[in-house]
mmCIF file of C-alpha atoms and ligand atoms in Angstrom:
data_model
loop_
_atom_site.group_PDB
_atom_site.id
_atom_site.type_symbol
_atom_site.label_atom_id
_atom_site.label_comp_id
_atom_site.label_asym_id
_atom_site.label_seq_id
_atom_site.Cartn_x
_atom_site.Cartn_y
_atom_site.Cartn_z
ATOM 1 C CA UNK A 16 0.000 0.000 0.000
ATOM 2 C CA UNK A 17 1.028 3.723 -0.784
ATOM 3 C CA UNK A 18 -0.996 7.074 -0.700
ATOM 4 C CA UNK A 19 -1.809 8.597 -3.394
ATOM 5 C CA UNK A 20 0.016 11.535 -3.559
ATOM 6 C CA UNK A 21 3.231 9.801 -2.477
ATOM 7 C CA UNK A 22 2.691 7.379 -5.576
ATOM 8 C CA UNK A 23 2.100 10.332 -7.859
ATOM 9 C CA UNK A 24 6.019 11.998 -7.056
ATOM 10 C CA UNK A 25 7.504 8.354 -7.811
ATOM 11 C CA UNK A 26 7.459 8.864 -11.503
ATOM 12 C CA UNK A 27 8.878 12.411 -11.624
ATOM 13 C CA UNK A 28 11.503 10.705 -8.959
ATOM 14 C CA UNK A 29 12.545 8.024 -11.043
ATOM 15 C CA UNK A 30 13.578 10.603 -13.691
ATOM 16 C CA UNK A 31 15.981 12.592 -11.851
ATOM 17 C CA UNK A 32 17.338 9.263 -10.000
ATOM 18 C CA UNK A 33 17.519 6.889 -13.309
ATOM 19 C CA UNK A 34 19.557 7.024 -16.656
ATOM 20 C CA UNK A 35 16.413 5.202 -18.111
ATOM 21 C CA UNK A 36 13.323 4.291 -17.026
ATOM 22 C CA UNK A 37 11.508 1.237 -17.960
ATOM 23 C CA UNK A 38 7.708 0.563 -18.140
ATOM 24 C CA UNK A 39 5.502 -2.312 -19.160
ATOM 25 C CA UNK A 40 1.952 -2.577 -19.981
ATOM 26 C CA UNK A 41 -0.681 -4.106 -17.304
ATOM 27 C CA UNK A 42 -4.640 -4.257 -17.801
ATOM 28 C CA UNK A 43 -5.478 -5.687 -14.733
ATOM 29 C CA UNK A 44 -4.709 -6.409 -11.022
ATOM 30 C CA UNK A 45 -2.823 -9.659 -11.970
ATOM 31 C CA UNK A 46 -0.711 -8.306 -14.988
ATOM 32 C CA UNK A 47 -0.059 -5.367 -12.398
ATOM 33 C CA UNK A 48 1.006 -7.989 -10.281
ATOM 34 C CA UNK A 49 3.468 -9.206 -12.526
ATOM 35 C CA UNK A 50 4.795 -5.832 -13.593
ATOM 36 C CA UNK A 51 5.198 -4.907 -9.876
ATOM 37 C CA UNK A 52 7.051 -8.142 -8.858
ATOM 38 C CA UNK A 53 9.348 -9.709 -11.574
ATOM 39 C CA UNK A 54 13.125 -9.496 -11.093
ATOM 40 C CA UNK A 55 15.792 -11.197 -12.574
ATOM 41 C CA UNK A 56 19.792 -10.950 -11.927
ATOM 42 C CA UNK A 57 21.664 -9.773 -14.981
ATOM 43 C CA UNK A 58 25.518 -9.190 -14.386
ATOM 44 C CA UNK A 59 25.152 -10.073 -10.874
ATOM 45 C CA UNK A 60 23.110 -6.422 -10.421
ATOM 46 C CA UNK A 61 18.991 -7.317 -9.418
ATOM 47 C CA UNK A 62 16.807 -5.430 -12.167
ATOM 48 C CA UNK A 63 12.835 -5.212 -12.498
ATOM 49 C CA UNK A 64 10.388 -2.908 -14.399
ATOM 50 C CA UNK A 65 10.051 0.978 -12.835
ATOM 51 C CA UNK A 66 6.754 1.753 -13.480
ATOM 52 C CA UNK A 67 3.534 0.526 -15.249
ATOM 53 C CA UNK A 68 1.509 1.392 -18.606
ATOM 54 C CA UNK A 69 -2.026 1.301 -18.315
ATOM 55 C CA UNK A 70 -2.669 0.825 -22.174
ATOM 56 C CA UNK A 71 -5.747 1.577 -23.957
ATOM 57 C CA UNK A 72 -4.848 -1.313 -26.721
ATOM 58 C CA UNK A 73 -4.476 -4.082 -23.890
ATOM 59 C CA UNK A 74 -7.032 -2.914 -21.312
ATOM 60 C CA UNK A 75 -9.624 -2.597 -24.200
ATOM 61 C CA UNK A 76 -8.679 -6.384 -25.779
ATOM 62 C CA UNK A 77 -8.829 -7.840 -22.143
ATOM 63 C CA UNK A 78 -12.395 -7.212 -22.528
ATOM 64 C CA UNK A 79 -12.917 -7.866 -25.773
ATOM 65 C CA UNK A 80 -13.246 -4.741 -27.391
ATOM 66 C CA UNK A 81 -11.238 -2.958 -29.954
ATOM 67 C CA UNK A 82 -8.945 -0.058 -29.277
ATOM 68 C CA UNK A 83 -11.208 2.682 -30.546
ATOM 69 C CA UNK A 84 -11.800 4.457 -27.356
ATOM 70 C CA UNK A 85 -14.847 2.375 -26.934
ATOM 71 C CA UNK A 86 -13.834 1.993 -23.408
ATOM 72 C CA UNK A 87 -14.329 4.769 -21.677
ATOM 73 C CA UNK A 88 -12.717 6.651 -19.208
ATOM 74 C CA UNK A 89 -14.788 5.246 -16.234
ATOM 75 C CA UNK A 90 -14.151 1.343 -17.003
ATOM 76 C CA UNK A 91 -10.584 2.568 -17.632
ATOM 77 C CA UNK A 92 -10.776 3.873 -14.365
ATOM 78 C CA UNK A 93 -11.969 0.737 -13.069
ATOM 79 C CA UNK A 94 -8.928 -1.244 -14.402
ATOM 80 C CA UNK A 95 -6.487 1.199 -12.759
ATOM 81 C CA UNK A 96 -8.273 1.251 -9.516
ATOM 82 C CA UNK A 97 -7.897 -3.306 -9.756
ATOM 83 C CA UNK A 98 -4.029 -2.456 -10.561
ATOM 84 C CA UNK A 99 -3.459 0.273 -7.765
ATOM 85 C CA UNK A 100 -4.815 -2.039 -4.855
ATOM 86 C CA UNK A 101 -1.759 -4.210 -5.515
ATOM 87 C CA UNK A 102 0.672 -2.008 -6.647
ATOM 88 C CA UNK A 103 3.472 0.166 -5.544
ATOM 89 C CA UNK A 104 5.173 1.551 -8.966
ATOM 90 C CA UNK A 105 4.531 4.478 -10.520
ATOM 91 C CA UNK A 106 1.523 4.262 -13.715
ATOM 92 C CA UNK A 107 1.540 5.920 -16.846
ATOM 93 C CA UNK A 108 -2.306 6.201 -18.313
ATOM 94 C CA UNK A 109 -2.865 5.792 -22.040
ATOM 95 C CA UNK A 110 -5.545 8.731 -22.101
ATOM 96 C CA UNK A 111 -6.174 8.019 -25.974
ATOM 97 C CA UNK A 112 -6.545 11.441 -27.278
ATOM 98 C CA UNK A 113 -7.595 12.779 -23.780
ATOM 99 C CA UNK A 114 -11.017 13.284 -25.043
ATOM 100 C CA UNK A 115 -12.802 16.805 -25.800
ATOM 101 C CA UNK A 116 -10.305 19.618 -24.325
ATOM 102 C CA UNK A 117 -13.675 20.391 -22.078
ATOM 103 C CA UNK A 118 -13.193 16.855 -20.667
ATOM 104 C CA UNK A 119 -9.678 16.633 -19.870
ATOM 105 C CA UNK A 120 -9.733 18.171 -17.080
ATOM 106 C CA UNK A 121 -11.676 16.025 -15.250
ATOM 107 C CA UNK A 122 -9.823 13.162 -16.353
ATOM 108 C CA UNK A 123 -6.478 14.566 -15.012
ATOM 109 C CA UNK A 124 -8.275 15.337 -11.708
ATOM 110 C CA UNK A 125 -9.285 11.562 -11.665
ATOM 111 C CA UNK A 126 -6.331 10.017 -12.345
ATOM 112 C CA UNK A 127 -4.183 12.709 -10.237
ATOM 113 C CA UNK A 128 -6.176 12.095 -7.114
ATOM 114 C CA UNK A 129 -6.106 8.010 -7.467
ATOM 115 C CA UNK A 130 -2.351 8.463 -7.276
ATOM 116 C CA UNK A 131 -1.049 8.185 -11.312
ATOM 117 C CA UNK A 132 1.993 9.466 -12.219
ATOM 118 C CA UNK A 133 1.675 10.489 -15.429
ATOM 119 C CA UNK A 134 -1.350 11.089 -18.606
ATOM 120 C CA UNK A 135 -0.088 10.212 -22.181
ATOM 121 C CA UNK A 136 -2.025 12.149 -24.754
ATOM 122 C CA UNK A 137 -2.146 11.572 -29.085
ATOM 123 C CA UNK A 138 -2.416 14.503 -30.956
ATOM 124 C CA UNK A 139 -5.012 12.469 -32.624
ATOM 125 C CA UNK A 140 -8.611 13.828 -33.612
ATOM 126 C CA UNK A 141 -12.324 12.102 -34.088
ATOM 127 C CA UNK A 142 -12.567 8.720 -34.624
ATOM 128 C CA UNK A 143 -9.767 6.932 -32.864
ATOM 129 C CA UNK A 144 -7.951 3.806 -34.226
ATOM 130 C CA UNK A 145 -4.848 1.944 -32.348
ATOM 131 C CA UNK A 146 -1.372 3.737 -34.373
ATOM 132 C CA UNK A 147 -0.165 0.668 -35.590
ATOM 133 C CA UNK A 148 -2.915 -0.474 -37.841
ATOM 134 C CA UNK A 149 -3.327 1.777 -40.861
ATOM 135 C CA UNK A 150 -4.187 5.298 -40.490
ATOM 136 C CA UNK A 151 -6.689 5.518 -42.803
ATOM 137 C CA UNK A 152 -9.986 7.155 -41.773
ATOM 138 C CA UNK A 153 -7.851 8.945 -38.733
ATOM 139 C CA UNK A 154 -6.764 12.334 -38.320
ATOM 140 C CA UNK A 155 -4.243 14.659 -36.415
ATOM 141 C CA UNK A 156 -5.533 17.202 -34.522
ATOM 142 C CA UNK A 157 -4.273 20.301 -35.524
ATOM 143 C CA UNK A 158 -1.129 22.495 -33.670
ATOM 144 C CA UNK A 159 -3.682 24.578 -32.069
ATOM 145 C CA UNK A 160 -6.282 22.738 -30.544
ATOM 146 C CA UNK A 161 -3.933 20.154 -29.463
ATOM 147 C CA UNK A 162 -2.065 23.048 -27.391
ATOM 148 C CA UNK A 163 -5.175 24.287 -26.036
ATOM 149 C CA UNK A 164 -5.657 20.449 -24.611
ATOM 150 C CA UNK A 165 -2.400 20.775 -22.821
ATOM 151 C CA UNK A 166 -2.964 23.467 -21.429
ATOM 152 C CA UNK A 167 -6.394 22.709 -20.379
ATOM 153 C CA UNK A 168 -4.957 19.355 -18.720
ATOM 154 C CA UNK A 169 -1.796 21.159 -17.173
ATOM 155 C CA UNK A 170 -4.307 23.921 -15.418
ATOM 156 C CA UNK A 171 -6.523 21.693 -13.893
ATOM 157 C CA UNK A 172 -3.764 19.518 -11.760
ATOM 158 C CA UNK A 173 -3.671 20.053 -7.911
ATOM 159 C CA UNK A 174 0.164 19.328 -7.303
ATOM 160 C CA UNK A 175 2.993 20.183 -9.452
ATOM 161 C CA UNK A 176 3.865 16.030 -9.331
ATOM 162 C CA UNK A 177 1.345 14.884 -11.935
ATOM 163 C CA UNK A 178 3.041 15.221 -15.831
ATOM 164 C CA UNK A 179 1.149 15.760 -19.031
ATOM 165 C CA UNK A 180 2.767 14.061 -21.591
ATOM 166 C CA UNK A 181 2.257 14.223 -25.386
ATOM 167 C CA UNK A 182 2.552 12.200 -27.651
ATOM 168 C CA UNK A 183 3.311 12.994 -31.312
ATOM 169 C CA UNK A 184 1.415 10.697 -34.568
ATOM 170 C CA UNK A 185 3.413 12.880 -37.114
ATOM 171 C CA UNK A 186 5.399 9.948 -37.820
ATOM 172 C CA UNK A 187 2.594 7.291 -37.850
ATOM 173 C CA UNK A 188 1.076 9.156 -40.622
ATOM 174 C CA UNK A 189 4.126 9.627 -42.489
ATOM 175 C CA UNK A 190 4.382 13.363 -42.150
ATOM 176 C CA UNK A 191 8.117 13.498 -41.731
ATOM 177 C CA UNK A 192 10.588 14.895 -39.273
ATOM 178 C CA UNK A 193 10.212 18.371 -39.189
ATOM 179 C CA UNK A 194 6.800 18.223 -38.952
ATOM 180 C CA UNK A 195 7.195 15.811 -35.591
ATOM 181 C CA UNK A 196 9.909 18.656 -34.700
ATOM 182 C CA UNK A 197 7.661 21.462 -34.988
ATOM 183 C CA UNK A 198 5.027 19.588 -32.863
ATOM 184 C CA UNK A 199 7.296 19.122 -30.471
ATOM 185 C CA UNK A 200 8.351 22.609 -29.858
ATOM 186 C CA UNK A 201 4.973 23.974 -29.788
ATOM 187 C CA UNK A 202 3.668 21.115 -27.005
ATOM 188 C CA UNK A 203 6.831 22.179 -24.811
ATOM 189 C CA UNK A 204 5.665 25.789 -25.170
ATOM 190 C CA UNK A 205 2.352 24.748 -24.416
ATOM 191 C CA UNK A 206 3.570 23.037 -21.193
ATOM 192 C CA UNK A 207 3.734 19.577 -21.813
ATOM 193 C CA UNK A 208 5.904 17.773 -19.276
ATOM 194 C CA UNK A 209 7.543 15.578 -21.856
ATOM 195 C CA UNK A 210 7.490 14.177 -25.460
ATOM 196 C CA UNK A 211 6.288 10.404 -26.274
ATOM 197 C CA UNK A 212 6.963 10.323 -30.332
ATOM 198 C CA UNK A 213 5.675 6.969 -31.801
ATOM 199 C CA UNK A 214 6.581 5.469 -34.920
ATOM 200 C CA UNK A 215 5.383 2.162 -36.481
ATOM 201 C CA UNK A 216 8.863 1.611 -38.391
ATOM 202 C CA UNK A 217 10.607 -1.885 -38.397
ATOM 203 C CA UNK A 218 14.194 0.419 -37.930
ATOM 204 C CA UNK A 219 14.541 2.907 -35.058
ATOM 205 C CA UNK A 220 16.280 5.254 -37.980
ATOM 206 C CA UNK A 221 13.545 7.992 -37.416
ATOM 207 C CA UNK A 222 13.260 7.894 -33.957
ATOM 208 C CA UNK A 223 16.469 8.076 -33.492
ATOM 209 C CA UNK A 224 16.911 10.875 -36.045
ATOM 210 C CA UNK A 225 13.997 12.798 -33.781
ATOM 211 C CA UNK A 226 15.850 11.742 -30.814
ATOM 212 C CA UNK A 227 19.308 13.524 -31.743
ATOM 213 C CA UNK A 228 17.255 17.115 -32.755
ATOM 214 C CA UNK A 229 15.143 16.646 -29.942
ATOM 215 C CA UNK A 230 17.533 17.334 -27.253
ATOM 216 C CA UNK A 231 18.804 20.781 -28.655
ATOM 217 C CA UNK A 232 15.333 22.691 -27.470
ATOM 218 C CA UNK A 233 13.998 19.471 -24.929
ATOM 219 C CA UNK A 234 15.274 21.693 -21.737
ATOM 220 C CA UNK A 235 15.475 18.559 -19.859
ATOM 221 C CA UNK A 236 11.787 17.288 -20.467
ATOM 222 C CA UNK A 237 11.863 13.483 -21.177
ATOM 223 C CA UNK A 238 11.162 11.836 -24.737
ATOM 224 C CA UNK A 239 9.101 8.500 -24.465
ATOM 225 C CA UNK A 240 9.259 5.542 -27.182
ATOM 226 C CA UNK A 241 7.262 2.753 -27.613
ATOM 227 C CA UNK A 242 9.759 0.456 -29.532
ATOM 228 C CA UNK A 243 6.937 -2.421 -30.208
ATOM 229 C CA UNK A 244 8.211 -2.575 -34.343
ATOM 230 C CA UNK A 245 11.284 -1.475 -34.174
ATOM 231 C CA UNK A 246 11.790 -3.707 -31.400
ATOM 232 C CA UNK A 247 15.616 -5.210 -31.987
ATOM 233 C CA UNK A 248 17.094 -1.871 -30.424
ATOM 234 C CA UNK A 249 18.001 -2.442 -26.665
ATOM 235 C CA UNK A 250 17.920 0.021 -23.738
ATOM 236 C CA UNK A 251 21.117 0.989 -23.877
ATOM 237 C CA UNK A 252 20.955 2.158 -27.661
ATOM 238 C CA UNK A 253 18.113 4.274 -26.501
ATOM 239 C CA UNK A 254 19.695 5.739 -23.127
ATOM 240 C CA UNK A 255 22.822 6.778 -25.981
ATOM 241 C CA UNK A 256 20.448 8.344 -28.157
ATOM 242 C CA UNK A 257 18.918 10.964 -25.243
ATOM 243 C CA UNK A 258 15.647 8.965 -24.436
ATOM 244 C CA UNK A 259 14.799 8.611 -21.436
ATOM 245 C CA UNK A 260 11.024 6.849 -20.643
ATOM 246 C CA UNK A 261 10.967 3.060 -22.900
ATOM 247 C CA UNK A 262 7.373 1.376 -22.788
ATOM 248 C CA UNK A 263 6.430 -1.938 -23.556
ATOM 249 C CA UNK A 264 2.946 -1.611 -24.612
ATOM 250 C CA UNK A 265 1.290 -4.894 -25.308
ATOM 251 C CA UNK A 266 4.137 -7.646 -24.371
ATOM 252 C CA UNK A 267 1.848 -9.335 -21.631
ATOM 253 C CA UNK A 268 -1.537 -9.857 -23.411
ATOM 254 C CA UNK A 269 0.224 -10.868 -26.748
ATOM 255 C CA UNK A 270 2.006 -13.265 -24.236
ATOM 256 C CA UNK A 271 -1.168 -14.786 -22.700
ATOM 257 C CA UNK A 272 -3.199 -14.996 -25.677
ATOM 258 C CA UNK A 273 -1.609 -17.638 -27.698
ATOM 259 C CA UNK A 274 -0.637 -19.335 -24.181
ATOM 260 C CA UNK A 275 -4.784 -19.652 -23.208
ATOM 261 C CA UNK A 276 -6.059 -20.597 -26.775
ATOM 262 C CA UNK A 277 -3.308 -23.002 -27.361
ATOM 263 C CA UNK A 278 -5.185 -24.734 -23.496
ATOM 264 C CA UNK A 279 -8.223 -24.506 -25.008
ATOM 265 C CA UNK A 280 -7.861 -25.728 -28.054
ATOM 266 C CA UNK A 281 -5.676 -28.992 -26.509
ATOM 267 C CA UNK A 282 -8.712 -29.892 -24.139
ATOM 268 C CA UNK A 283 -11.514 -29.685 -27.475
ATOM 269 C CA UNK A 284 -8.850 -32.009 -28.787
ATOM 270 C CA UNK A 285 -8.443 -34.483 -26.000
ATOM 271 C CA UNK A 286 -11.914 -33.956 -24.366
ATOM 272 C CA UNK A 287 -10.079 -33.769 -21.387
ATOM 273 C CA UNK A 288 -7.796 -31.619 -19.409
ATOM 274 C CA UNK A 289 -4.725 -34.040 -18.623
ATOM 275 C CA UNK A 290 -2.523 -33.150 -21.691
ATOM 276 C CA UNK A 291 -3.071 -29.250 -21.012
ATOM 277 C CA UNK A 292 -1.576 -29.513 -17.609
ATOM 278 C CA UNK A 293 1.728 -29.389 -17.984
ATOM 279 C CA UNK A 294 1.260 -25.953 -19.707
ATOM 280 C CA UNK A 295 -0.611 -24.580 -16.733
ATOM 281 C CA UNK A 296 0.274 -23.422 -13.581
ATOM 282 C CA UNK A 297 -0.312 -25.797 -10.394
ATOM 283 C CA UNK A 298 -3.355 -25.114 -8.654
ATOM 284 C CA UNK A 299 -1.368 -25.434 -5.549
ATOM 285 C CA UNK A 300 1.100 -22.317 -6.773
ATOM 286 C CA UNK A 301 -2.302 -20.008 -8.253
ATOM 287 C CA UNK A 302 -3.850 -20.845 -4.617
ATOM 288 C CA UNK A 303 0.202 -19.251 -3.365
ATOM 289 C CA UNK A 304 0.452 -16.527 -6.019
ATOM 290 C CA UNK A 305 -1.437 -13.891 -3.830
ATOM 291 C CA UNK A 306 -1.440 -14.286 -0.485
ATOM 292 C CA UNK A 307 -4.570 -14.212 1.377
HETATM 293 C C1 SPV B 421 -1.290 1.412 -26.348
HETATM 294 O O1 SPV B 421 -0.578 0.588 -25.740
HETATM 295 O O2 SPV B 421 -2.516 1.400 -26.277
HETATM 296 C C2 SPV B 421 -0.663 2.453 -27.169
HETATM 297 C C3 SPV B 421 0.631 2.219 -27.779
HETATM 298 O O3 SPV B 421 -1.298 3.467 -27.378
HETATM 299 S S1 SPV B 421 0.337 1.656 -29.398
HETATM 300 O O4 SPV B 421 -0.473 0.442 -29.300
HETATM 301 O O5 SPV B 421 1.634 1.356 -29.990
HETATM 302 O O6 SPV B 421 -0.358 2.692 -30.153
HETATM 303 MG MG1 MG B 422 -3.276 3.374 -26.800
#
């Protein structure tokens, strides 16, 4: 257990204290769980995750529904309020595009006051798909209103711990560089507390070329990636290159999926459950998992 607003300062914490902060996705109080307690030893030094993603992709497919804001913001809540009860680490929401800019506000007075870190915002407009399908049919808000929403969401927190953070879809629609640039400059002006810029590329080339201009106007504000693509670049690369925030988005769901059907599909086969066992957990080790 941890208050609220002692959770909320662990985020902005973790970036003065870290070289590179690493987040991955849960969607509910068990993926939390795993996110919160997994730790390996790698060169003889104990490492885990930092902080958690509460994704809009994975929380909408663990209930069967498509990533098209379809969700809404109070069943999202409901999933972060299952991950906080068992939880220590920081959490990053996935606000989508953060709604109408009327709206935002009361999001980031939600999630502020349940003790998130941070909101991640798409300069994305209408009809919302996820990034990495095609972007047909989806737009990009323009410079101006998406400012406005910044500043909207940066007025209405309490504390100075809680970060807006937005996130840039120039590249995901193939708008270039400069364009992603000059996004960039005008969020920061508009008082974002960092950049996340995505990109759906197998190479990091472009991020990294973002990366490298980035930090000439950045003023110490932290750039975000979500390397799920171009996903053969390792932390280190990306702590060289200036970023500072890595996410993996989706790694636990995409995980479980093809792990559950695989069990169902071997018990239609058999009729029975005996040659699905030794691909599931003892009963004895779910009823020790979490203690009672
Ligand atoms: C999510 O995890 O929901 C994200 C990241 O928004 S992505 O799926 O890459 O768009
Ligand atoms: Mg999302």
């Amino acid at each position: 257990m941890i208050p609220s607003a002692a959770r909320v300062k662990k985020f902005r914490k973790l970036l003065k204290k870290r070289r590179i902060i690493r987040i991955l996705e849960a969607h509910n109080g068990l993926t939390g769980l795993i996110v919160e307690k997994t730790n390996i030893k790698r060169h003889g030094k104990q490492i885990e995750f930092d902080g958690i993603w509460e994704s809009s992709l994975t929380d909408s497919t663990s209930k069967g529904k498509p990533d098209t804001s379809i969700v809404d913001t109070t069943s999202r809540l409901l999933s972060i309020q299952e991950i906080l009860e068992v939880t220590t680490k920081p959490i990053v929401f996935d606000a989508d595009n953060g709604g109408l800019i009327e709206h935002f506000p009361f999001t980031v007075r939600s999630l502020e006051r349940m003790g998130i870190s941070a909101v991640v915002i798409e300069d994305k407009i209408g009809f919302k798909k996820n990034s990495l399908f095609d972007v047909n049919n989806q737009n990009q808000d323009s410079v101006e209103n998406f400012c406005e929403k910044i500043k909207a969401g940066k007025k209405s927190q309490i504390t100075k711990d809680f970060m807006v953070i937005a996130r840039i879809e120039s590249l995901i629609f193939n708008k270039g560089i400069d364009d992603a640039l000059r996004r960039a400059k005008a969020y920061l002006q508009a008082g974002t507390d960092g950049i996340l810029i995505h990109s759906k590329m197998r190479s990091p080339e472009e991020i990294l070329t973002f990366a490298n201009s980035y930090q000439s106007f950045a003023k110490g504000r932290p750039l975000v990636v979500v390397p799920t693509t171009y996903n053969t670049i390792t932390e280190d690369q990306l702590e060289e290159a200036g970023i500072k925030v890595v996410i993996y988005a989706n790694h636990l769901i995409r995980s479980a999926y093809p792990a559950m059907v695989n069990v169902a599909e071997l018990i239609l086969k058999h009729q029975r459950s005996s040659e699905a066992d030794k691909l599931c957990l003892p009963i004895q080790e779910v009823l020790n998992l979490i203690p009672s």
